[in-house]
Coordinates of C-alpha atoms and ligand atoms in Angstrom, one line a residue:
X1 CA 20.8 5.2 -23.7
X2 CA 20.9 9.0 -23.9
X3 CA 18.1 11.4 -23.0
X4 CA 17.5 15.1 -22.6
X5 CA 15.7 14.5 -19.3
X6 CA 15.5 11.3 -17.2
X7 CA 12.8 11.3 -14.6
X8 CA 13.4 8.7 -11.9
X9 CA 10.1 7.5 -10.4
X10 CA 6.8 7.4 -12.3
X11 CA 4.5 8.5 -9.4
X12 CA 2.6 11.7 -8.9
X13 CA 5.5 14.1 -9.0
X14 CA 7.4 12.3 -11.8
X15 CA 4.3 12.1 -14.0
X16 CA 3.4 15.8 -13.4
X17 CA 7.0 16.8 -14.2
X18 CA 7.0 14.7 -17.5
X19 CA 3.6 16.1 -18.6
X20 CA 4.7 19.7 -17.9
X21 CA 7.9 19.2 -19.9
X22 CA 6.2 17.5 -22.9
X23 CA 3.5 20.1 -23.1
X24 CA 6.1 23.0 -23.2
X25 CA 9.0 21.4 -25.0
X26 CA 7.7 18.5 -27.1
X27 CA 11.0 18.2 -28.8
X28 CA 12.6 16.8 -25.6
X29 CA 13.7 13.2 -25.4
X30 CA 12.3 12.2 -22.0
X31 CA 12.6 8.9 -20.2
X32 CA 10.5 8.0 -17.2
X33 CA 12.1 5.2 -15.2
X34 CA 9.8 3.4 -12.9
X35 CA 10.7 0.6 -10.5
X36 CA 7.2 -0.9 -10.4
X37 CA 5.3 -2.7 -13.1
X38 CA 2.9 0.3 -13.6
X39 CA 3.1 4.0 -13.6
X40 CA 1.2 5.9 -10.9
X41 CA 0.3 2.8 -8.9
X42 CA 0.1 4.7 -5.6
X43 CA -1.7 7.6 -7.2
X44 CA -4.4 5.2 -8.4
X45 CA -5.0 4.1 -4.9
X46 CA -5.2 7.5 -3.3
X47 CA -8.3 8.8 -1.5
X48 CA -9.7 5.3 -1.2
X49 CA -9.4 4.9 -4.9
X50 CA -11.2 8.2 -5.5
X51 CA -8.1 10.5 -5.8
X52 CA -8.3 13.5 -3.5
X53 CA -5.9 15.6 -5.6
X54 CA -5.9 18.9 -3.8
X55 CA -8.0 21.1 -1.6
X56 CA -9.8 24.4 -2.0
X57 CA -8.4 25.6 1.4
X58 CA -4.7 25.9 0.6
X59 CA -2.4 27.4 3.1
X60 CA 1.2 26.7 4.4
X61 CA -0.3 25.8 7.8
X62 CA -1.4 22.5 6.3
X63 CA 2.3 21.6 5.5
X64 CA 5.2 20.4 7.6
X65 CA 8.8 21.2 6.7
X66 CA 10.1 24.3 4.8
X67 CA 7.0 26.5 4.7
X68 CA 8.8 29.2 2.6
X69 CA 9.5 26.6 -0.1
X70 CA 5.9 25.4 0.1
X71 CA 4.7 28.9 -0.4
X72 CA 6.9 29.5 -3.4
X73 CA 6.4 26.1 -5.0
X74 CA 2.9 24.9 -4.1
X75 CA 1.0 28.1 -3.2
X76 CA 2.2 30.4 -5.9
X77 CA -0.8 31.8 -8.0
X78 CA 0.2 29.9 -11.1
X79 CA 0.4 26.6 -9.3
X80 CA -2.4 26.8 -6.7
X81 CA -5.0 25.2 -9.0
X82 CA -2.6 23.4 -11.5
X83 CA -4.7 20.2 -11.1
X84 CA -7.4 21.9 -13.3
X85 CA -4.9 21.9 -16.2
X86 CA -2.9 18.8 -15.4
X87 CA -5.7 16.2 -15.9
X88 CA -8.1 15.7 -18.7
X89 CA -10.8 15.1 -16.1
X90 CA -13.3 17.4 -14.6
X91 CA -12.7 18.0 -10.9
X92 CA -15.1 18.8 -8.1
X93 CA -14.7 19.8 -4.5
X94 CA -16.8 18.1 -1.7
X95 CA -18.2 20.0 1.2
X96 CA -14.9 19.8 3.1
X97 CA -13.0 21.4 0.2
X98 CA -11.4 18.1 -0.9
X99 CA -11.0 18.0 -4.7
X100 CA -11.7 14.8 -6.6
X101 CA -12.2 13.9 -10.2
X102 CA -16.0 14.1 -10.9
X103 CA -16.0 10.4 -11.8
X104 CA -14.3 9.6 -8.4
X105 CA -11.8 7.3 -10.0
X106 CA -8.1 7.9 -9.2
X107 CA -7.1 5.5 -11.9
X108 CA -8.7 7.9 -14.5
X109 CA -6.1 10.5 -13.3
X110 CA -3.3 8.1 -14.0
X111 CA -4.8 7.2 -17.4
X112 CA -4.9 10.9 -18.3
X113 CA -1.2 11.4 -17.4
X114 CA -0.1 8.2 -19.2
X115 CA -2.1 9.3 -22.3
X116 CA -0.1 12.6 -22.4
X117 CA 3.2 10.7 -21.9
X118 CA 2.5 8.3 -24.7
X119 CA 1.1 11.0 -27.0
X120 CA 4.2 13.1 -26.3
X121 CA 6.5 10.3 -27.1
X122 CA 8.1 9.8 -23.7
X123 CA 10.0 6.6 -23.2
X124 CA 8.7 4.6 -20.3
X125 CA 11.0 2.1 -18.7
X126 CA 8.9 -0.1 -16.3
X127 CA 10.2 -2.7 -13.8
X128 CA 13.4 -0.7 -13.9
X129 CA 15.1 0.7 -10.8
X130 CA 17.8 3.3 -10.8
X131 CA 20.4 1.8 -8.5
X132 CA 23.1 4.4 -8.7
X133 CA 23.6 7.9 -10.1
X134 CA 26.8 10.0 -10.4
X135 CA 27.4 13.7 -10.7
X136 CA 27.5 13.6 -14.5
X137 CA 23.9 12.2 -14.3
X138 CA 25.0 8.8 -15.5
X139 CA 22.6 6.2 -14.0
X140 CA 22.9 2.5 -13.4
X141 CA 19.7 0.6 -13.9
X142 CA 18.6 -2.7 -12.3
X143 CA 18.9 -4.3 -15.7
X144 CA 22.6 -3.6 -15.6
X145 CA 22.4 -1.0 -18.4
X146 CA 23.5 2.6 -18.0
X147 CA 21.7 5.7 -19.0
X148 CA 22.9 9.3 -19.3
X149 CA 20.8 12.5 -19.3
X150 CA 21.4 16.2 -19.6
X151 CA 18.9 16.8 -16.8
X152 CA 17.7 14.3 -14.2
X153 CA 14.7 14.6 -11.8
X154 CA 14.6 12.4 -8.7
X155 CA 10.9 11.7 -7.9
X156 CA 11.3 8.5 -6.0
X157 CA 8.8 9.2 -3.2
X158 CA 9.2 8.4 0.5
X159 CA 9.0 5.4 2.6
X160 CA 5.3 4.9 3.2
X161 CA 3.7 1.6 2.1
X162 CA 6.5 -0.3 0.5
X163 CA 4.1 -2.4 -1.7
X164 CA 4.2 0.7 -4.0
X165 CA 8.0 0.3 -4.3
X166 CA 8.5 3.1 -2.0
X167 CA 10.6 1.4 0.6
X168 CA 13.0 4.3 1.3
X169 CA 15.9 2.7 -0.6
X170 CA 15.9 5.6 -3.1
X171 CA 17.0 8.2 -0.5
X172 CA 20.5 6.7 -0.9
X173 CA 20.6 8.1 -4.5
X174 CA 20.3 11.6 -3.2
X175 CA 22.6 10.9 -0.3
X176 CA 25.3 9.5 -2.6
X177 CA 25.3 13.0 -4.3
X178 CA 25.9 14.9 -1.1
X179 CA 22.3 15.5 0.1
X180 CA 21.4 15.2 3.7
X181 CA 18.4 13.4 5.1
X182 CA 16.3 14.4 8.1
X183 CA 14.9 11.8 10.5
X184 CA 11.9 9.9 8.9
X185 CA 8.6 9.3 10.6
X186 CA 5.3 7.7 9.4
X187 CA 2.5 10.3 9.1
X188 CA -1.2 10.1 8.3
X189 CA -1.2 6.8 10.2
X190 CA -3.1 5.0 12.9
X191 CA -1.9 5.6 16.4
X192 CA -0.9 3.1 19.1
X193 CA -2.1 4.1 22.5
X194 CA -2.3 2.6 26.0
X195 CA -5.4 0.3 25.8
X196 CA -6.1 -0.2 29.5
X197 CA -9.4 1.7 29.3
X198 CA -10.3 0.9 25.7
X199 CA -9.7 -2.8 25.3
X200 CA -13.4 -3.5 25.6
X201 CA -14.2 -0.9 22.9
X202 CA -12.4 -2.8 20.1
X203 CA -14.3 -2.4 16.8
X204 CA -16.5 0.5 18.0
X205 CA -16.6 3.7 15.9
X206 CA -17.6 7.0 17.5
X207 CA -17.9 10.5 16.2
X208 CA -16.0 12.7 18.7
X209 CA -13.6 15.6 19.3
X210 CA -9.9 14.8 19.4
X211 CA -7.3 17.1 20.9
X212 CA -3.6 16.2 20.8
X213 CA -1.6 17.7 23.7
X214 CA 2.0 17.6 25.0
X215 CA 3.1 18.9 28.4
X216 CA -0.2 20.7 28.7
X217 CA 0.1 22.5 25.4
X218 CA -2.5 21.8 22.7
X219 CA -0.8 20.7 19.4
X220 CA -4.0 20.2 17.3
X221 CA -7.7 19.7 17.5
X222 CA -10.1 18.0 15.2
X223 CA -13.5 16.3 15.1
X224 CA -14.6 13.1 13.3
X225 CA -14.6 9.3 13.4
X226 CA -12.5 7.4 15.9
X227 CA -12.3 3.6 15.7
X228 CA -11.0 1.7 18.7
X229 CA -8.7 -1.1 17.8
X230 CA -6.6 -3.7 19.6
X231 CA -3.5 -1.5 19.3
X232 CA -5.1 1.9 19.9
X233 CA -7.1 4.2 17.6
X234 CA -7.8 4.6 13.9
X235 CA -10.4 6.6 11.8
X236 CA -10.6 9.9 10.0
X237 CA -10.0 12.1 13.1
X238 CA -6.9 10.0 14.0
X239 CA -5.5 10.3 10.5
X240 CA -6.1 14.1 10.6
X241 CA -4.4 14.5 14.0
X242 CA -1.5 12.0 13.4
X243 CA 0.8 14.5 11.5
X244 CA 1.0 16.6 14.7
X245 CA 2.0 13.7 16.9
X246 CA 4.0 11.6 14.5
X247 CA 7.4 12.9 15.4
X248 CA 6.8 13.6 19.1
X249 CA 7.1 11.4 22.2
X250 CA 4.9 11.9 25.1
X251 CA 1.8 13.1 23.3
X252 CA -1.7 12.5 24.7
X253 CA -5.0 12.4 23.0
X254 CA -8.0 13.8 24.8
X255 CA -11.3 12.5 23.4
X256 CA -14.4 14.5 23.8
X257 CA -17.3 12.1 23.5
X258 CA -19.9 14.7 24.5
X259 CA -19.2 18.1 22.8
X260 CA -22.3 19.7 24.4
X261 CA -23.1 22.0 27.3
X262 CA -22.0 20.5 30.6
X263 CA -25.3 21.6 32.2
X264 CA -27.3 19.6 29.7
X265 CA -25.2 16.4 30.3
X266 CA -25.2 16.8 34.1
X267 CA -29.0 17.3 34.1
X268 CA -29.5 14.1 32.0
X269 CA -27.3 12.0 34.3
X270 CA -29.1 13.4 37.4
X271 CA -32.4 12.5 36.0
X272 CA -31.3 9.0 35.2
X273 CA -30.1 8.7 38.8
X274 CA -33.5 9.8 40.1
X275 CA -35.1 7.2 37.9
X276 CA -33.0 4.5 39.5
X277 CA -30.6 3.8 36.7
X278 CA -27.6 1.7 37.8
X279 CA -24.2 3.5 37.8
X280 CA -23.0 1.7 34.6
X281 CA -26.1 2.9 32.7
X282 CA -25.9 6.6 33.5
X283 CA -24.8 7.4 30.0
X284 CA -27.1 4.9 28.3
X285 CA -28.9 6.4 25.3
X286 CA -26.4 9.3 25.3
X287 CA -23.4 7.3 24.1
X288 CA -22.8 3.8 22.8
X289 CA -23.4 1.6 25.9
X290 CA -19.9 0.2 25.9
X291 CA -18.3 3.7 25.7
X292 CA -20.6 4.9 28.4
X293 CA -19.6 2.1 30.7
X294 CA -15.9 2.6 29.9
X295 CA -16.2 6.3 30.9
X296 CA -18.0 5.6 34.2
X297 CA -15.6 2.8 35.1
X298 CA -12.7 5.1 34.4
X299 CA -14.3 8.0 36.3
X300 CA -14.6 5.8 39.4
X301 CA -17.4 8.0 40.8
X302 CA -21.1 8.4 40.1
X303 CA -21.1 12.2 40.5
X304 CA -22.6 13.7 37.4
X305 CA -19.9 16.4 37.2
X306 CA -17.1 13.8 37.3
X307 CA -18.7 11.6 34.7
X308 CA -19.3 14.6 32.5
X309 CA -15.7 15.7 32.8
X310 CA -14.3 12.2 32.0
X311 CA -16.6 12.0 29.0
X312 CA -15.3 15.3 27.7
X313 CA -11.7 14.5 28.3
X314 CA -11.0 10.8 27.9
X315 CA -7.2 10.6 27.9
X316 CA -5.2 8.1 25.8
X317 CA -1.4 8.1 25.9
X318 CA 0.1 7.8 22.4
X319 CA 2.9 5.2 22.5
X320 CA 3.6 5.0 18.7
X321 CA 2.2 4.6 15.3
X322 CA 1.4 1.6 13.1
X323 CA 4.5 2.5 11.1
X324 CA 5.5 3.1 7.5
X325 CA 3.7 0.0 6.2
X326 CA 0.4 1.7 7.1
X327 CA 1.2 5.4 6.8
X328 CA 0.1 7.4 3.8
X329 CA 3.1 9.7 3.8
X330 CA 6.6 10.2 5.2
X331 CA 7.5 13.0 7.6
X332 CA 11.1 14.1 6.8
X333 CA 13.2 13.4 3.8
X334 CA 15.9 15.0 1.8
X335 CA 16.9 18.3 3.4
X336 CA 15.4 21.3 1.6
X337 CA 18.4 23.5 2.3
X338 CA 20.2 21.4 -0.4
X339 CA 17.9 22.6 -3.1
X340 CA 17.2 25.9 -4.8
X341 CA 13.7 27.5 -5.1
X342 CA 13.4 25.7 -8.4
X343 CA 14.2 22.4 -6.7
X344 CA 17.6 22.1 -8.3
X345 CA 20.3 20.4 -6.3
X346 CA 22.9 22.8 -4.9
X347 CA 25.5 20.1 -5.2
X348 CA 24.9 18.7 -8.7
X349 CA 24.0 21.0 -11.6
X350 CA 21.0 19.9 -13.7
X351 CA 19.8 17.5 -11.0
X352 CA 16.3 18.3 -9.6
X353 CA 14.4 16.7 -6.7
X354 CA 10.6 16.7 -6.3
X355 CA 7.7 15.1 -4.3
X356 CA 7.6 13.2 -1.1
X357 CA 11.3 12.5 -1.4
X358 CA 11.9 16.0 0.0
X359 CA 11.4 16.9 3.6
X360 CA 7.9 18.4 3.1
X361 CA 4.6 16.7 3.8
X362 CA 1.1 17.7 4.3
X363 CA -2.1 17.1 6.2
X364 CA -4.9 14.8 5.1
X365 CA -7.1 16.2 2.4
X366 CA -5.2 16.4 -0.9
X367 CA -2.2 18.4 0.4
X368 CA 0.4 15.7 -0.3
X369 CA -0.7 15.2 -3.9
X370 CA -0.8 18.9 -4.5
X371 CA 2.8 19.1 -3.2
X372 CA 3.8 16.2 -5.5
X373 CA 2.2 17.8 -8.6
X374 CA 3.4 21.3 -7.9
X375 CA 7.0 20.3 -7.1
X376 CA 7.0 18.1 -10.2
X377 CA 5.9 21.3 -12.1
X378 CA 8.6 23.3 -10.4
X379 CA 11.3 20.9 -11.4
X380 CA 10.0 21.0 -15.0
X381 CA 9.9 24.8 -15.0
X382 CA 13.5 24.9 -13.7
X383 CA 14.6 22.7 -16.6
X384 CA 12.5 24.6 -19.2
X385 CA 14.3 27.8 -18.1
X386 CA 17.6 26.2 -18.9
X387 CA 16.8 25.1 -22.4
Ligands
LIG1 C1 -3.0 4.5 0.4 C2 -2.6 6.0 0.2 C3 -3.6 6.9 -0.1 C4 -3.2 8.3 -0.3 N1 -4.2 9.2 -0.5 C5 -3.9 10.5 -0.7 C6 -4.9 11.4 -1.1 O1 -6.1 11.1 -1.3 N2 -4.5 12.7 -1.3 C7 -3.2 13.1 -1.1 O2 -2.9 14.3 -1.3 N3 -2.2 12.2 -0.8 C8 -2.5 10.9 -0.7 N4 -1.6 10.0 -0.4 C9 -0.1 10.5 -0.4 C10 0.4 10.6 -1.9 O3 0.0 9.5 -2.6 C11 1.9 10.7 -1.9 O4 2.3 11.8 -1.1 C12 2.3 11.0 -3.4 O5 2.0 9.9 -4.2 C13 3.8 11.3 -3.5 O6 4.2 11.4 -4.8 P1 5.7 11.2 -5.3 O7 5.7 11.3 -6.7 O8 6.6 11.9 -4.5 O9 5.9 9.6 -4.9 P2 5.1 8.3 -5.4 O10 3.8 8.7 -5.9 O11 5.2 7.4 -4.2 O12 6.0 7.8 -6.6 C14 7.4 7.4 -6.4 C15 7.7 6.4 -7.5 O13 9.1 6.2 -7.6 C16 9.3 4.9 -7.9 N5 10.7 4.6 -7.4 C17 11.2 4.6 -6.2 N6 12.5 4.3 -6.2 C18 12.8 4.1 -7.5 C19 14.1 3.9 -8.1 N7 15.2 3.7 -7.4 N8 14.1 3.8 -9.5 C20 13.0 4.0 -10.2 N9 11.8 4.2 -9.6 C21 11.7 4.3 -8.3 C22 8.3 4.1 -7.1 O14 8.0 2.9 -7.7 C23 7.1 5.1 -7.2 O15 6.2 4.7 -8.3 C24 -1.9 8.6 -0.2 C25 -0.9 7.7 0.0 C26 -1.2 6.4 0.2 C27 -0.2 5.3 0.4

């Protein structure tokens, strides 16, 4: 089998790369090689099945890894809103700037990309894993066949959620060609914490402020849902804060259950005391009863000021994460100093790398898909320049 371009991995970045190539050079003989039984399976499950493809608030501060490369690849004026052109779907931003297809169906995004691939005549090899690749871009497939290509693009994703065939085994392809790999961590993931003070809160969801700190320094702050679980904490706010703690030991979370004026809170507690409320009930009506009791028990005093300060800074020690099986994205990956600004390998001519495979990841809110699509575009543009 001989192709002009072989794209390894039919996920978000691989499909964007293929579509970009087909639209600009329809004469190319392109193969998309996908280990799974379907193209874009992970993409179809993103954003709770609704597909949060990008964000209106785009900045390098929402990315981790090589920010210069992010600026050049993902934030350049011609790529910042590439999703508008990539899909045959109308897109719409919600009040938080998260952009979704108007129909809120991520599978429609995949259908749109597959339509373009089929229409453009790309060859799609499903249930086919690339097991080896050499410097002449000759690939060995799981079927035992070999395939050669003039250009190859590795778009094999990261290590998050192996049910999507992203078990991390594909890093070895890049490594076999001389690329280095940074340490890998799960990100956008639930956090394990000490549960001494939260065991009784299991199953309770609360809207609160969350600050991640290490050695007295604030790493990040957010606000939103926290759900107490048997292992620690989950919820939107935890997902949002997890990228800042994923690769650090010794982080603490400070939960602010009462983001109001101290005075107001203290007055409310004092009034309850005067009315004869028992200690355990001093936050009743202000917070979920169980949370109120957990705060007062932990505080160990019935002084209104002490209760108020515990409610505003309820500390949990982070002891780990739920791991790659639950994470949405991988922190770390193939070292970016091994690729050019067009994402071509510095070690193998005509080999490009894109997507989560590289050591770049983003915050929750559409940043990872935008990186996947824009890096797929960048690889395609690099190839188009060479034709
Ligand atoms: C549940 C979930 C929800 C998410 N929601 C969002 C969201 O709403 N917004 C957002 O921005 N991000 C979201 N993400 C993250 C986002 O989906 C990924 O960052 C993005 O899909 C990465 O794109 P990619 O092309 O690099 O990798 P993937 O989309 O993971 O694609 C890689 C593909 O390569 C294939 N492959 C791997 N190895 C081989 C091989 N050796 N040979 C052939 N094929 C191979 C895999 O089967 C896979 O299909 C979510 C992730 C998950 C798990």
